[in-house]
Coordinates of C-alpha atoms in Angstrom, one line a residue:
Chain S
G26 CA -0.1 -0.3 -0.2
A27 CA 0.9 3.7 -0.1
G28 CA 0.4 4.8 3.6
V29 CA 2.2 3.9 6.6
S30 CA 1.4 0.3 7.9
Q31 CA 1.6 -1.3 11.3
S32 CA 0.7 -5.0 12.7
P33 CA -1.2 -6.5 14.6
R34 CA -3.2 -4.0 14.9
Y35 CA -5.1 -5.3 17.6
K36 CA -2.2 -7.4 20.5
V37 CA -3.5 -8.5 24.1
A38 CA 0.0 -9.5 25.8
K39 CA -0.1 -11.4 29.3
R40 CA 2.5 -9.1 32.1
G41 CA 5.6 -10.3 31.6
Q42 CA 5.2 -11.4 28.1
D43 CA 7.8 -10.4 25.4
V44 CA 6.1 -8.3 22.2
A45 CA 7.1 -7.4 18.7
L46 CA 5.6 -4.4 17.0
R47 CA 6.9 -4.3 12.3
C48 CA 6.4 -0.6 11.1
D49 CA 6.7 -0.7 7.5
P50 CA 7.3 3.1 6.1
I51 CA 6.6 4.9 3.3
S52 CA 9.2 3.6 0.7
G53 CA 12.0 5.6 0.0
H54 CA 11.1 7.5 4.0
V55 CA 14.6 8.1 5.3
S56 CA 13.0 9.1 8.5
L57 CA 11.3 7.0 11.0
F58 CA 9.4 7.8 14.3
W59 CA 8.0 6.0 17.1
Y60 CA 5.6 7.4 18.9
Q61 CA 3.4 6.1 22.4
Q62 CA 0.2 7.1 22.8
A63 CA -1.8 6.2 26.4
L64 CA -5.0 6.9 26.1
G65 CA -6.5 9.6 26.5
Q66 CA -3.4 11.6 25.7
G67 CA -1.3 12.9 22.9
P68 CA 1.7 10.7 21.0
E69 CA 4.5 11.2 23.0
F70 CA 7.9 10.4 21.6
L71 CA 9.8 7.2 21.6
T72 CA 12.3 7.2 19.2
Y73 CA 13.7 8.1 16.0
F74 CA 15.4 6.2 12.9
Q75 CA 17.2 8.4 9.9
N76 CA 17.5 5.8 7.7
E77 CA 19.6 2.1 9.8
A78 CA 20.6 4.6 12.1
Q79 CA 18.6 5.3 15.8
L80 CA 20.1 9.4 16.4
D81 CA 17.5 9.4 19.3
K82 CA 16.1 7.2 21.3
S83 CA 16.1 9.7 24.6
G84 CA 12.1 8.7 24.7
L85 CA 12.2 5.3 25.9
P86 CA 10.3 4.5 29.3
S87 CA 13.6 2.1 29.7
D88 CA 15.3 -0.8 28.7
R89 CA 12.8 -2.9 28.4
F90 CA 11.8 -0.7 25.2
F91 CA 14.3 -1.5 21.9
A92 CA 13.8 -0.1 19.0
E93 CA 15.7 -1.5 15.6
R94 CA 16.3 -0.7 11.7
P95 CA 18.5 -3.1 10.1
E96 CA 17.8 -2.0 6.7
G97 CA 16.6 1.2 6.5
S98 CA 13.3 0.8 6.0
V99 CA 11.1 -2.1 8.1
S100 CA 11.1 -1.2 11.8
T101 CA 10.5 -3.1 14.7
L102 CA 9.4 -2.3 18.4
K103 CA 10.7 -5.0 21.0
I104 CA 8.7 -4.4 24.8
Q105 CA 11.0 -7.2 26.8
R106 CA 8.8 -8.5 30.3
T107 CA 6.2 -6.6 29.3
Q108 CA 4.2 -4.4 32.0
Q109 CA 0.4 -3.2 32.7
E110 CA 1.5 0.6 32.3
D111 CA 2.8 -0.6 28.0
S112 CA -1.2 -0.8 27.5
A113 CA -1.4 1.9 25.1
V114 CA -1.3 2.5 21.3
Y115 CA 1.9 2.6 19.5
L116 CA 2.1 5.1 16.7
C117 CA 4.8 4.5 13.6
A118 CA 5.1 7.7 11.6
S119 CA 7.7 7.9 8.8
S120 CA 9.0 11.5 6.3
F121 CA 10.9 11.5 3.4
L122 CA 13.1 14.1 4.9
G123 CA 16.0 13.5 7.1
S124 CA 16.7 15.9 10.1
G125 CA 18.2 19.5 10.3
R126 CA 15.5 22.9 8.4
A127 CA 15.2 20.3 6.1
G128 CA 13.7 18.0 8.3
T129 CA 10.8 19.9 8.4
G130 CA 8.2 18.1 6.4
E131 CA 5.1 16.3 7.2
L132 CA 5.3 13.2 8.5
F133 CA 2.9 9.8 7.9
F134 CA 1.2 7.9 10.7
G135 CA 0.7 4.6 10.5
E136 CA -2.7 3.2 12.2
G137 CA -0.9 2.3 15.4
S138 CA -0.6 -1.1 17.3
R139 CA -3.0 -1.1 20.1
L140 CA -0.8 -2.9 23.0
T141 CA -3.2 -4.4 26.3
V142 CA -1.7 -5.9 29.3
L143 CA -3.2 -7.6 30.9
Chain M
A25 CA 12.4 22.1 26.9
Q26 CA 9.2 22.8 24.4
S27 CA 5.6 21.8 24.7
V28 CA 2.1 23.1 24.0
T29 CA -1.1 23.6 26.2
Q30 CA -4.2 22.9 24.1
L31 CA -6.9 24.4 26.0
G32 CA -10.0 22.4 26.2
S33 CA -9.8 18.4 26.2
H34 CA -13.6 19.3 24.2
V35 CA -15.0 21.2 22.3
S36 CA -18.8 20.8 20.7
V37 CA -20.0 23.2 17.6
S38 CA -23.6 23.3 15.9
E39 CA -23.6 22.3 12.4
G40 CA -22.1 25.7 10.3
A41 CA -21.1 27.4 13.5
L42 CA -17.3 28.7 13.9
V43 CA -14.8 26.2 15.5
L44 CA -12.2 27.7 17.6
L45 CA -9.2 24.9 18.9
R46 CA -6.7 26.4 21.3
C47 CA -3.4 26.0 21.7
N48 CA -0.3 27.7 23.5
Y49 CA 3.4 26.8 22.9
S50 CA 6.8 27.0 25.4
S51 CA 10.0 26.6 23.0
S52 CA 13.4 28.2 23.6
V53 CA 13.9 28.7 19.9
P54 CA 11.9 29.7 17.0
P55 CA 9.0 26.7 17.1
Y56 CA 8.1 24.7 14.7
L57 CA 4.0 24.8 15.1
F58 CA 1.8 21.6 13.5
W59 CA -2.2 21.3 13.8
Y60 CA -3.1 17.4 13.0
V61 CA -6.1 15.6 13.0
Q62 CA -6.8 12.3 14.3
Y63 CA -10.5 9.8 13.2
P64 CA -11.4 7.3 14.8
N65 CA -8.9 4.1 14.6
Q66 CA -6.7 5.9 12.1
G67 CA -3.8 7.5 12.3
L68 CA -2.5 11.1 12.9
Q69 CA -3.2 13.1 9.7
L70 CA -1.2 16.9 9.3
L71 CA -3.6 19.3 8.9
L72 CA -1.6 22.6 8.7
K73 CA 2.0 23.8 9.3
Y74 CA 3.6 26.5 10.2
T75 CA 7.5 26.8 9.5
S76 CA 8.6 30.4 10.0
A77 CA 6.8 31.8 6.0
A78 CA 3.4 33.7 6.5
T79 CA 2.1 33.7 9.6
L80 CA -1.4 32.6 8.8
V81 CA -1.2 29.3 7.4
K82 CA -4.3 28.0 5.6
G83 CA -4.6 23.9 5.2
I84 CA -6.6 21.2 4.8
N85 CA -10.5 21.0 4.8
G86 CA -10.6 24.7 5.4
F87 CA -8.8 24.7 8.2
E88 CA -6.5 27.8 8.9
A89 CA -4.3 28.6 11.9
E90 CA -2.7 32.0 12.9
F91 CA 0.7 31.7 14.4
K92 CA 1.0 35.1 17.5
K93 CA 4.3 35.1 18.6
S94 CA 3.5 38.2 21.4
E95 CA 0.5 35.3 22.3
T96 CA 3.0 32.0 21.9
S97 CA -0.3 30.9 20.1
F98 CA -1.1 28.9 17.3
H99 CA -5.4 28.6 17.5
L100 CA -6.8 26.7 14.5
T101 CA -10.0 27.8 13.7
K102 CA -12.6 27.7 10.8
P103 CA -15.9 29.2 9.9
S104 CA -18.3 27.2 9.5
A105 CA -17.9 23.1 10.9
H106 CA -19.2 20.2 9.1
M107 CA -20.1 16.9 10.9
S108 CA -17.5 15.6 9.1
D109 CA -15.0 17.5 10.8
A110 CA -16.0 15.7 14.5
A111 CA -13.0 14.7 15.2
E112 CA -9.5 14.5 17.4
Y113 CA -7.3 17.0 17.4
F114 CA -3.4 17.8 18.2
C115 CA -1.0 20.7 18.6
A116 CA 2.4 20.2 18.7
V117 CA 5.6 21.6 18.3
S118 CA 9.5 20.7 16.8
E119 CA 12.2 23.4 16.8
V120 CA 13.6 24.6 14.4
G121 CA 17.7 23.0 13.9
G122 CA 16.4 20.1 16.4
T123 CA 15.2 16.8 14.8
A124 CA 12.7 19.4 13.0
S125 CA 10.5 16.6 12.4
K126 CA 10.3 15.2 16.3
L127 CA 7.5 16.4 17.5
T128 CA 5.9 17.0 20.9
F129 CA 2.1 17.0 21.2
G130 CA -0.3 17.9 23.1
T131 CA -2.7 16.7 25.1
G132 CA -5.7 16.3 22.1
T133 CA -8.9 18.0 21.8
R134 CA -12.0 16.1 20.8
L135 CA -14.5 18.3 19.0
Q136 CA -17.7 17.3 19.0
V137 CA -20.5 18.8 15.8
T138 CA -24.4 18.7 16.6
L139 CA -27.0 19.5 14.4

């Protein structure tokens, strides 16, 4: 498809399980972002890739969260030993432009992966 | 550090009435400002953005916003609401020269449009 694709759309995990969320950005987009959106809140930045390089991971809430984009295209967000507070919608977004003054390009968001931890 | 404050988590207007969604920002450097809309079970979609050009920015679906530095505001308006405008609206800010597409979002305003 032409847009950002995320899978799974819905994931229910038992506390302590590991989960992996996948993001297929728009082909050719340099930048890829992960955001976490808790219920009733705005999206909060988790991490940023420019091609395969993870340039900013300052928003990852703990070392249980790990993201990768090994070939500069598809990205995976992994959460180890899930906790109830991890329940949220995880949004992936991509942009054609890289960082810096030129990086004011529009972010294209996927529909998100809704994680519920029981 | 940068932040945005959206006043009013819920706004209800009648169809055909003026829409005004408020956003105030805080940034230590000149900001870029954005409004995104989120329809149920969909991803966020860019409505409009301010990137230091014209202070009055026009976006899609008849929305516009005005950057007012003196008031640190970037309120979103539409002269006449339509039922299809019912959605969640997010204001966001990023810093010039930083990871300029790294956005800090407000908590959102849910717009309800009634007959």
